[in-house]
């Protein structure tokens, strides 16, 4: 049944076979996408017509490679900017919320903690529509009462950032809190006995200790933001992020340029994932 | 000293309160309020329960609602059945050296955007897809078969996209299971099924609960996978919400649908927590 027990041959073999099938199931779609990015064809399908880099570097007009595809490049850049701001904001607020829930005592703490976890169980689509509605209500209110038109309240870049920030912060809080729980508070107390203020102690001692977890959380936040679809869908304005832009192309018929973007995405995220994994391994040691 | 303590407390509390109240609480209150607003015959906005009445009168709406809930449950069950042997293999059967490698391999696909994974399945399964190409080549079928746009494919896609969130908690739950328990049971000649039923599953219950809640939530709120893999007859409730918002521009009706979906997901998660006697905080950690 397990390693330390004698297992019948049939049992081991069938289990191994099952695992191999599972991994094929896991990787088949990704592998096919990557391979077809290099097919010399106008459609993302077989037969194999030979190796070609057209869908990366061809300048068009018949085949427009990704490095010349302004629309897709712009959406990649938008996604980068969005993810950058979301990562920064959610890391700062998430770390604050860790200190608040781990080290402070105040009335209604359990209620607030429950509220902090709520974004985990709110479907992304709902978060998107409620933010859209609230922003719209706020915009109407400001316009009617103060006569000012606030751009933030219309579907736009910053509304997308706020929407993603609203639930990614919860994930950051959970990732960082795992490490903060292991922190020995007597270190902070020692610093404060030696004359540091609480804020100085947090800045010089606790944040130094938390650094690997904070960096890891920022990386996770960046990736989650870069890939978010559900919440973004309702908040996006005239600058679509990459997932939205890809979705529109896939829905309305696709060219292999999507395969080449996917390949770049797979390569990029795998690198980021491996780096993150490497650092979290180091943290454990 | 005392005043420093208070300052830092407010410094931590303020951003968290702003985040939770402006981006989580207020928008959802707005969602609830707007779902009770609607135009009367004169075209004025009034308080009304018409939006909810429409939901119950129009069969297509509640049919979609029930269907989405049932399919999300089916997805959760399938994910569990598939994830249990996989995590068991990795924790208890794989050689220690291959184990780390397999875990990394298991996580990698999930770092890649959901859109890329769904797109991969689309070019594998569609009528002109890779699988059909091989089936035709080997003569197994004479005519290409459309494998996309049916319920089974859609469920498979949902299982695929949410797999990770079941495997990871199961692996961490199984790691704490003492091998000697299984050895003892095996010495006492318990069958494999008995060991699974009386030792492994009860021990993994916390992992199963948290995995099931996350998978259910993700499946229920998913838009991409049903939309792209289920096609026109996918009838997923998030698509109804999207249609009300983007296509019919009936935001009040959409708000009512959104609120119903939120109530449904909260209820099912609450029942799940009650049945397994867990609290949300434990599950999140």
Coordinates of C-alpha atoms in Angstrom, one line a residue:
Chain A
X1 CA 0.0 0.0 0.0
X2 CA 2.8 2.4 0.9
X3 CA 6.6 2.5 0.3
X4 CA 7.4 0.6 3.4
X5 CA 5.0 -2.3 2.7
X6 CA 5.5 -5.0 0.1
X7 CA 3.3 -4.1 -2.9
X8 CA 2.1 -6.5 -5.6
X9 CA 3.5 -5.8 -9.0
X10 CA 0.1 -5.2 -10.5
X11 CA -0.6 -2.6 -7.9
X12 CA 2.6 -0.6 -8.4
X13 CA 2.4 -0.8 -12.1
X14 CA -1.2 0.3 -12.4
X15 CA -0.5 3.2 -9.9
X16 CA 2.5 4.3 -11.9
X17 CA 0.5 4.1 -15.1
X18 CA -2.2 6.2 -13.5
X19 CA 0.3 8.9 -12.5
X20 CA 1.9 9.0 -16.0
X21 CA -1.6 9.4 -17.5
X22 CA -2.3 12.2 -15.0
X23 CA 0.8 14.1 -15.9
X24 CA 0.0 13.7 -19.6
X25 CA -3.4 15.1 -18.9
X26 CA -1.8 18.0 -17.0
X27 CA 0.8 18.9 -19.6
X28 CA -0.9 18.0 -23.0
X29 CA -2.7 21.3 -23.5
X30 CA 0.4 23.4 -22.6
X31 CA 2.7 21.3 -24.8
X32 CA 0.5 21.4 -27.8
X33 CA 0.1 25.1 -27.5
X34 CA 3.9 25.6 -27.4
X35 CA 4.6 23.3 -30.2
X36 CA 2.0 24.8 -32.6
X37 CA 3.5 28.2 -32.1
X38 CA 6.3 27.1 -34.4
X39 CA 4.2 25.5 -37.0
X40 CA 4.4 27.1 -40.5
X41 CA 0.7 27.4 -40.9
X42 CA -2.0 30.1 -40.7
X43 CA -4.1 28.1 -38.2
X44 CA -3.2 26.7 -34.8
X45 CA -3.7 23.1 -35.8
X46 CA -1.9 20.2 -37.5
X47 CA -0.7 19.0 -40.0
X48 CA 2.9 20.0 -39.3
X49 CA 4.1 22.1 -42.2
X50 CA 7.6 22.7 -40.9
X51 CA 9.4 24.9 -38.4
X52 CA 8.9 28.6 -38.6
X53 CA 9.4 31.7 -36.4
X54 CA 6.8 33.7 -38.4
X55 CA 4.4 34.0 -35.4
X56 CA 7.1 35.6 -33.4
X57 CA 9.0 37.9 -35.8
X58 CA 7.1 38.2 -39.0
X59 CA 6.3 41.9 -39.6
X60 CA 3.0 41.3 -41.4
X61 CA 0.7 42.1 -43.1
X62 CA -0.2 38.5 -43.9
X63 CA 1.3 37.0 -40.7
X64 CA 1.7 39.4 -37.9
X65 CA 4.3 38.1 -35.3
X66 CA 3.9 39.0 -31.7
X67 CA 7.0 41.3 -31.7
X68 CA 5.2 43.4 -34.3
X69 CA 1.7 43.1 -33.0
X70 CA 1.1 46.5 -31.4
X71 CA -2.3 45.7 -30.0
X72 CA -1.1 42.6 -28.1
X73 CA 2.2 44.3 -27.0
X74 CA 0.2 47.2 -25.6
X75 CA -2.0 44.9 -23.6
X76 CA 1.0 43.1 -22.3
X77 CA 2.4 46.4 -21.2
X78 CA -0.9 47.3 -19.5
X79 CA -0.9 44.0 -17.7
X80 CA 2.6 44.7 -16.5
X81 CA 1.7 48.1 -15.1
X82 CA -1.5 46.8 -13.5
X83 CA 0.4 43.9 -11.9
X84 CA 3.1 46.2 -10.7
X85 CA 0.8 48.6 -8.8
X86 CA -1.4 45.7 -7.5
X87 CA 1.7 44.0 -6.1
X88 CA 3.0 47.1 -4.4
X89 CA -0.3 48.1 -2.9
X90 CA -1.4 44.7 -1.8
X91 CA 2.0 43.9 -0.3
X92 CA 1.9 47.1 1.8
X93 CA -1.7 46.8 3.0
X94 CA -1.4 43.0 3.4
X95 CA 1.7 43.4 5.7
X96 CA -0.1 46.1 7.7
X97 CA -3.1 43.7 8.1
X98 CA -0.7 41.0 9.3
X99 CA 0.7 43.2 12.1
X100 CA -2.8 44.2 13.0
X101 CA -4.2 40.7 13.3
X102 CA -1.1 39.0 14.8
X103 CA 0.2 41.6 17.2
X104 CA -2.6 44.0 18.2
X105 CA -5.7 43.4 20.4
X106 CA -8.8 45.5 19.8
X107 CA -12.6 45.1 20.0
X108 CA -14.3 43.3 17.2
X109 CA -11.0 41.8 16.0
X110 CA -12.7 38.5 15.1
X111 CA -15.3 40.3 13.0
X112 CA -12.7 42.2 11.2
X113 CA -10.6 39.1 10.6
X114 CA -13.6 37.3 9.2
X115 CA -14.2 40.3 6.9
X116 CA -10.6 40.1 5.8
X117 CA -11.1 36.5 4.8
X118 CA -14.3 37.2 3.0
X119 CA -12.7 37.9 -0.4
X120 CA -11.6 34.2 -0.5
X121 CA -15.2 33.1 -0.7
X122 CA -16.6 35.9 -2.9
X123 CA -16.6 34.8 -6.6
X124 CA -14.4 37.1 -8.7
X125 CA -17.3 38.0 -11.0
X126 CA -19.4 39.3 -8.0
X127 CA -16.5 41.3 -6.8
X128 CA -16.2 42.8 -10.2
X129 CA -19.8 43.8 -10.6
X130 CA -20.2 45.1 -7.1
X131 CA -17.2 47.4 -7.6
X132 CA -18.5 48.5 -11.0
X133 CA -21.8 49.4 -9.4
X134 CA -20.3 51.1 -6.4
X135 CA -17.9 53.1 -8.6
X136 CA -20.8 54.1 -10.8
X137 CA -22.9 55.2 -7.8
X138 CA -20.0 57.2 -6.4
X139 CA -19.4 58.8 -9.8
X140 CA -23.0 59.8 -10.1
X141 CA -23.1 61.1 -6.6
X142 CA -20.0 63.3 -7.0
X143 CA -21.2 64.6 -10.3
X144 CA -24.7 65.5 -8.9
X145 CA -23.4 67.1 -5.7
X146 CA -20.1 68.6 -6.5
X147 CA -20.3 68.9 -10.2
X148 CA -16.9 67.1 -10.7
X149 CA -16.3 64.2 -12.9
X150 CA -13.9 61.7 -11.3
X151 CA -12.2 59.5 -13.9
X152 CA -11.5 56.9 -11.3
X153 CA -15.1 55.9 -11.0
X154 CA -15.5 54.9 -14.6
X155 CA -14.1 51.6 -15.9
X156 CA -10.4 52.4 -16.3
X157 CA -6.9 51.3 -15.5
X158 CA -7.1 52.4 -11.8
X159 CA -10.5 50.7 -11.2
X160 CA -8.9 47.4 -12.5
X161 CA -6.0 47.9 -10.1
X162 CA -8.4 48.6 -7.2
X163 CA -10.6 45.6 -8.1
X164 CA -7.6 43.2 -8.2
X165 CA -6.1 44.7 -5.1
X166 CA -9.3 44.1 -3.1
X167 CA -8.9 40.3 -3.1
X168 CA -5.2 39.8 -3.7
X169 CA -4.5 41.6 -0.4
X170 CA -6.1 38.7 1.4
X171 CA -3.8 36.2 -0.2
X172 CA -0.8 38.4 0.7
X173 CA -2.0 38.6 4.3
X174 CA -2.2 34.8 4.5
X175 CA 1.2 34.2 2.9
X176 CA 3.0 36.6 5.2
X177 CA 1.1 35.7 8.3
X178 CA 2.5 32.1 8.1
X179 CA 6.0 33.6 8.7
X180 CA 5.0 36.3 11.2
X181 CA 3.5 33.5 13.4
X182 CA 7.0 32.1 13.8
X183 CA 8.5 35.4 14.7
X184 CA 9.9 35.6 18.3
X185 CA 8.3 38.8 19.6
X186 CA 10.9 39.1 22.4
X187 CA 13.3 40.4 19.7
X188 CA 10.9 43.4 19.2
X189 CA 10.6 43.9 22.9
X190 CA 14.3 43.9 23.3
X191 CA 14.7 46.6 20.7
X192 CA 12.0 48.7 22.4
X193 CA 13.6 48.3 25.9
X194 CA 16.8 49.6 24.2
X195 CA 14.9 52.7 23.3
X196 CA 13.5 52.0 19.8
X197 CA 9.9 53.1 19.2
X198 CA 7.5 50.5 18.1
X199 CA 7.7 51.7 14.5
X200 CA 11.4 51.6 14.5
X201 CA 11.4 48.1 16.0
X202 CA 9.0 46.9 13.3
X203 CA 11.0 48.6 10.5
X204 CA 14.5 47.4 11.6
X205 CA 13.7 44.0 13.2
X206 CA 10.4 42.5 12.2
X207 CA 10.4 43.6 8.5
X208 CA 13.9 42.3 8.1
X209 CA 12.8 38.9 9.4
X210 CA 9.7 38.9 7.2
X211 CA 11.5 39.9 4.0
X212 CA 11.6 36.5 2.2
X213 CA 7.9 36.0 2.8
X214 CA 7.1 39.6 1.7
X215 CA 9.0 39.2 -1.5
X216 CA 7.3 35.8 -2.1
X217 CA 3.9 37.3 -1.5
X218 CA 4.7 40.2 -3.9
X219 CA 5.6 37.7 -6.6
X220 CA 2.4 35.8 -6.0
X221 CA 0.4 39.1 -6.1
X222 CA 2.1 40.1 -9.3
X223 CA 1.2 36.8 -11.0
X224 CA -2.4 36.7 -9.7
X225 CA -2.9 40.2 -11.0
X226 CA -1.2 39.5 -14.3
X227 CA -3.5 36.5 -14.9
X228 CA -6.7 37.8 -13.4
X229 CA -9.7 37.6 -15.7
X230 CA -13.0 37.4 -13.7
X231 CA -12.8 40.6 -11.8
X232 CA -11.0 42.5 -14.5
X233 CA -13.7 41.6 -17.1
X234 CA -16.2 44.1 -15.6
X235 CA -13.9 46.9 -14.7
X236 CA -11.8 47.2 -17.8
X237 CA -12.0 50.4 -19.8
X238 CA -10.3 51.3 -23.0
X239 CA -7.0 49.6 -22.1
X240 CA -7.6 45.9 -22.0
X241 CA -5.2 43.7 -20.0
X242 CA -3.6 40.7 -21.7
X243 CA -6.1 38.1 -20.5
X244 CA -9.0 40.2 -21.6
X245 CA -7.4 40.9 -25.0
X246 CA -6.6 37.2 -25.5
X247 CA -10.1 36.2 -24.5
X248 CA -11.6 38.5 -27.2
X249 CA -9.3 37.0 -29.8
X250 CA -9.9 33.4 -28.8
X251 CA -13.6 33.9 -28.8
X252 CA -13.7 35.5 -32.2
X253 CA -11.4 33.0 -34.0
X254 CA -7.7 32.8 -33.4
X255 CA -4.4 32.8 -35.2
X256 CA -1.2 31.1 -34.0
X257 CA 0.0 34.5 -32.6
X258 CA -2.0 33.4 -29.5
X259 CA 0.2 30.3 -29.3
X260 CA 3.4 32.4 -29.4
X261 CA 2.0 34.7 -26.7
X262 CA 1.1 31.7 -24.6
X263 CA 4.6 30.3 -25.1
X264 CA 6.1 33.5 -23.8
X265 CA 3.7 33.5 -20.9
X266 CA 4.4 29.9 -20.0
X267 CA 8.2 30.5 -20.2
X268 CA 7.9 33.7 -18.1
X269 CA 5.7 32.4 -15.4
X270 CA 7.7 29.1 -15.1
X271 CA 10.8 31.2 -14.5
X272 CA 9.1 33.3 -11.9
X273 CA 7.6 30.2 -10.3
X274 CA 11.0 28.4 -10.1
X275 CA 12.7 31.5 -8.7
X276 CA 9.9 31.8 -6.1
X277 CA 10.2 28.1 -5.2
X278 CA 14.0 28.4 -4.9
X279 CA 13.6 31.3 -2.4
X280 CA 10.9 29.6 -0.4
X281 CA 13.1 26.5 -0.2
X282 CA 16.0 28.7 1.1
X283 CA 13.7 30.2 3.6
X284 CA 12.9 26.8 5.0
X285 CA 16.5 25.8 5.4
Chain B
X1 CA 5.9 54.4 25.0
X2 CA 2.2 54.1 25.3
X3 CA 1.6 56.8 22.7
X4 CA 4.0 55.1 20.3
X5 CA 2.0 52.0 20.7
X6 CA -1.2 53.7 19.8
X7 CA 0.3 55.4 16.7
X8 CA 1.5 52.2 15.3
X9 CA -1.9 50.6 15.9
X10 CA -3.6 53.3 13.9
X11 CA -1.0 53.0 11.2
X12 CA -1.8 49.4 10.8
X13 CA -5.5 49.7 11.2
X14 CA -6.2 52.6 8.8
X15 CA -5.2 51.0 5.5
X16 CA -6.9 47.7 6.5
X17 CA -10.2 49.5 7.4
X18 CA -10.0 51.6 4.2
X19 CA -9.5 48.5 2.1
X20 CA -12.2 46.4 3.7
X21 CA -14.9 49.1 4.0
X22 CA -14.4 50.9 0.7
X23 CA -13.6 47.9 -1.5
X24 CA -15.5 45.0 0.1
X25 CA -18.3 46.2 2.4
X26 CA -19.6 49.3 0.6
X27 CA -19.7 47.7 -2.9
X28 CA -21.6 44.7 -1.6
X29 CA -24.2 46.9 0.2
X30 CA -24.5 48.8 -3.0
X31 CA -25.0 45.6 -4.9
X32 CA -27.8 44.6 -2.5
X33 CA -29.5 48.0 -2.7
X34 CA -29.4 48.3 -6.5
X35 CA -30.8 44.8 -6.8
X36 CA -34.0 46.2 -5.3
X37 CA -34.2 49.1 -7.7
X38 CA -36.0 49.1 -11.0
X39 CA -37.9 51.3 -13.4
X40 CA -41.7 51.5 -13.1
X41 CA -44.1 52.0 -16.0
X42 CA -43.3 55.7 -16.1
X43 CA -39.6 55.1 -16.4
X44 CA -38.7 56.3 -12.9
X45 CA -36.4 54.5 -10.6
X46 CA -38.4 53.0 -7.7
X47 CA -37.9 50.3 -5.0
X48 CA -39.1 47.0 -6.3
X49 CA -38.7 43.2 -6.0
X50 CA -39.3 42.7 -9.7
X51 CA -35.7 41.7 -10.3
X52 CA -36.1 38.8 -8.0
X53 CA -39.5 38.0 -9.3
X54 CA -38.1 37.8 -12.8
X55 CA -35.6 35.2 -11.6
X56 CA -38.4 32.9 -10.3
X57 CA -40.8 33.5 -13.1
X58 CA -38.4 33.0 -16.0
X59 CA -37.6 29.3 -16.0
X60 CA -34.3 29.7 -17.9
X61 CA -32.9 31.8 -15.0
X62 CA -33.5 29.4 -12.2
X63 CA -32.7 26.4 -14.4
X64 CA -29.3 27.9 -15.1
X65 CA -28.9 28.7 -11.4
X66 CA -29.6 25.1 -10.3
X67 CA -27.6 23.6 -13.1
X68 CA -24.6 25.8 -12.2
X69 CA -24.8 24.8 -8.5
X70 CA -25.1 21.0 -9.4
X71 CA -22.3 21.1 -11.9
X72 CA -20.0 22.9 -9.5
X73 CA -20.7 20.2 -6.9
X74 CA -20.0 17.5 -9.5
X75 CA -16.8 19.3 -10.4
X76 CA -15.7 19.3 -6.8
X77 CA -16.4 15.6 -6.4
X78 CA -14.5 14.7 -9.6
X79 CA -11.6 16.8 -8.5
X80 CA -11.5 15.0 -5.2
X81 CA -11.6 11.6 -6.7
X82 CA -8.8 12.5 -9.0
X83 CA -6.7 14.4 -6.5
X84 CA -6.8 11.7 -3.8
X85 CA -4.7 9.0 -5.5
X86 CA -2.3 11.6 -7.0
X87 CA -1.5 13.2 -3.7
X88 CA -1.3 9.7 -2.1
X89 CA 1.2 8.6 -4.7
X90 CA 3.3 11.7 -4.2
X91 CA 3.4 11.6 -0.4
X92 CA 3.4 7.8 0.3
X93 CA 4.5 5.9 -2.8
X94 CA 7.0 8.0 -4.8
X95 CA 10.7 7.7 -4.0
X96 CA 11.8 10.6 -1.8
X97 CA 14.1 11.8 -4.5
X98 CA 11.5 12.1 -7.2
X99 CA 9.0 13.5 -4.8
X100 CA 10.2 17.1 -4.8
X101 CA 10.5 17.0 -8.6
X102 CA 7.0 15.6 -9.0
X103 CA 5.5 18.3 -6.7
X104 CA 7.1 21.1 -8.7
X105 CA 5.9 19.5 -11.9
X106 CA 2.4 19.3 -10.4
X107 CA 2.4 23.0 -9.5
X108 CA 3.9 24.4 -12.7
X109 CA 0.8 24.3 -15.0
X110 CA -1.2 26.3 -12.5
X111 CA 1.1 29.2 -12.6
X112 CA 0.2 29.7 -16.2
X113 CA -2.9 31.8 -17.0
X114 CA -6.2 30.0 -17.0
X115 CA -6.8 31.4 -20.5
X116 CA -3.7 29.7 -21.9
X117 CA -4.7 26.4 -20.4
X118 CA -8.3 26.6 -21.8
X119 CA -6.9 27.7 -25.1
X120 CA -4.7 24.6 -25.1
X121 CA -7.7 22.4 -24.6
X122 CA -9.5 24.1 -27.3
X123 CA -6.8 23.5 -29.9
X124 CA -6.6 19.9 -28.7
X125 CA -10.3 19.0 -28.8
X126 CA -12.0 21.1 -31.5
X127 CA -13.2 19.7 -34.8
X128 CA -10.0 20.7 -36.6
X129 CA -8.0 20.0 -33.4
X130 CA -4.9 17.9 -32.7
X131 CA -6.7 15.0 -31.3
X132 CA -9.1 14.7 -34.2
X133 CA -6.1 14.9 -36.6
X134 CA -4.5 11.8 -34.9
X135 CA -7.9 10.0 -34.7
X136 CA -8.4 10.5 -38.5
X137 CA -4.8 9.6 -39.3
X138 CA -5.0 6.3 -37.4
X139 CA -8.4 5.6 -39.0
X140 CA -10.3 5.3 -35.7
X141 CA -12.9 7.7 -36.9
X142 CA -14.0 8.6 -40.4
X143 CA -15.4 12.0 -39.7
X144 CA -13.9 14.6 -37.4
X145 CA -15.8 14.6 -34.0
X146 CA -16.6 17.8 -32.3
X147 CA -15.4 17.3 -28.7
X148 CA -15.8 20.8 -27.5
X149 CA -19.0 22.5 -26.5
X150 CA -20.6 19.7 -24.4
X151 CA -21.1 19.3 -20.7
X152 CA -18.6 16.5 -20.2
X153 CA -15.8 18.6 -21.7
X154 CA -16.9 21.6 -19.8
X155 CA -16.7 19.7 -16.5
X156 CA -13.3 18.3 -17.5
X157 CA -12.1 21.8 -18.1
X158 CA -13.4 23.0 -14.7
X159 CA -11.7 20.0 -13.0
X160 CA -8.5 20.7 -14.8
X161 CA -8.4 24.4 -13.9
X162 CA -9.2 23.9 -10.2
X163 CA -7.2 20.7 -9.7
X164 CA -4.3 22.4 -7.9
X165 CA -6.5 23.7 -5.1
X166 CA -7.5 20.2 -4.1
X167 CA -4.1 18.6 -4.6
X168 CA -2.1 21.0 -2.4
X169 CA -4.2 20.8 0.8
X170 CA -4.5 17.0 0.3
X171 CA -0.7 16.7 0.1
X172 CA -0.1 18.8 3.2
X173 CA -2.8 16.8 5.1
X174 CA -1.3 13.5 4.0
X175 CA 2.2 14.5 5.0
X176 CA 1.2 14.5 8.7
X177 CA -0.3 11.0 8.4
X178 CA 2.0 8.5 10.2
X179 CA 3.0 5.6 8.0
X180 CA 2.9 3.2 11.0
X181 CA -0.9 3.5 11.2
X182 CA -1.2 2.1 7.7
X183 CA 1.4 -0.5 8.4
X184 CA -0.4 -1.6 11.5
X185 CA -3.7 -1.8 9.7
X186 CA -2.1 -3.8 7.0
X187 CA -0.5 -6.2 9.5
X188 CA -4.0 -6.7 10.9
X189 CA -5.1 -7.6 7.4
X190 CA -7.3 -4.7 6.7
X191 CA -8.1 -4.4 3.0
X192 CA -6.9 -1.4 1.0
X193 CA -10.4 -0.1 0.8
X194 CA -10.8 -0.3 4.6
X195 CA -7.5 1.5 5.1
X196 CA -8.6 4.2 2.8
X197 CA -12.0 4.6 4.4
X198 CA -11.1 4.4 8.1
X199 CA -7.5 5.8 8.2
X200 CA -6.6 8.0 5.2
X201 CA -9.8 9.9 4.5
X202 CA -10.6 10.7 8.2
X203 CA -7.1 11.9 8.7
X204 CA -7.2 14.1 5.5
X205 CA -10.6 15.7 6.4
X206 CA -9.3 19.2 7.1
X207 CA -7.5 19.2 3.8
X208 CA -10.5 17.8 2.0
X209 CA -12.7 20.5 3.4
X210 CA -10.5 23.4 2.5
X211 CA -9.8 21.9 -1.0
X212 CA -13.5 21.3 -1.6
X213 CA -14.5 24.8 -0.6
X214 CA -12.0 26.5 -2.8
X215 CA -12.7 24.3 -5.8
X216 CA -16.4 24.7 -5.4
X217 CA -16.1 28.5 -5.2
X218 CA -13.8 28.7 -8.2
X219 CA -16.1 26.4 -10.3
X220 CA -19.2 28.4 -9.4
X221 CA -17.7 31.7 -10.2
X222 CA -15.8 30.6 -13.3
X223 CA -16.6 32.4 -16.5
X224 CA -13.8 31.6 -18.9
X225 CA -14.0 27.8 -18.9
X226 CA -17.8 27.4 -19.4
X227 CA -17.8 30.2 -21.9
X228 CA -15.0 28.9 -24.1
X229 CA -15.3 25.1 -23.6
X230 CA -19.1 24.8 -23.1
X231 CA -20.0 27.2 -25.9
X232 CA -23.5 28.5 -26.4
X233 CA -25.3 25.8 -24.4
X234 CA -23.0 26.0 -21.4
X235 CA -25.7 27.9 -19.5
X236 CA -23.5 29.0 -16.6
X237 CA -24.9 31.5 -14.2
X238 CA -22.0 33.9 -14.4
X239 CA -22.8 34.2 -18.1
X240 CA -26.3 35.3 -17.3
X241 CA -24.8 38.0 -15.0
X242 CA -22.4 39.1 -17.8
X243 CA -25.3 39.2 -20.3
X244 CA -27.4 41.4 -18.0
X245 CA -24.5 43.8 -17.5
X246 CA -22.8 44.0 -20.8
X247 CA -25.4 42.9 -23.4
X248 CA -28.7 44.0 -22.0
X249 CA -27.3 46.8 -19.9
X250 CA -29.8 46.0 -17.2
X251 CA -27.6 46.5 -14.2
X252 CA -30.3 46.2 -11.6
X253 CA -31.3 42.7 -12.9
X254 CA -27.6 41.8 -13.0
X255 CA -27.2 43.0 -9.4
X256 CA -30.0 40.7 -8.3
X257 CA -28.4 37.8 -10.1
X258 CA -25.0 38.6 -8.6
X259 CA -26.5 38.7 -5.1
X260 CA -28.3 35.4 -5.6
X261 CA -25.0 33.8 -6.6
X262 CA -23.3 35.3 -3.6
X263 CA -26.0 33.9 -1.3
X264 CA -25.7 30.5 -3.0
X265 CA -22.0 30.2 -2.6
X266 CA -22.1 31.5 1.0
X267 CA -24.8 29.0 1.9
X268 CA -23.0 26.0 0.4
X269 CA -19.7 27.0 2.0
X270 CA -21.5 27.5 5.4
X271 CA -23.1 24.0 5.1
X272 CA -19.7 22.5 4.2
X273 CA -18.1 24.1 7.2
X274 CA -20.9 23.0 9.5
X275 CA -20.8 19.4 8.2
X276 CA -17.0 19.1 8.7
X277 CA -17.1 21.2 11.9
X278 CA -14.5 23.7 10.8
X279 CA -14.2 27.4 10.9
X280 CA -13.3 29.6 8.0
X281 CA -10.2 30.8 9.7
X282 CA -8.8 27.2 10.1
X283 CA -9.6 26.4 6.5
X284 CA -7.8 29.5 5.2
X285 CA -4.7 28.7 7.2

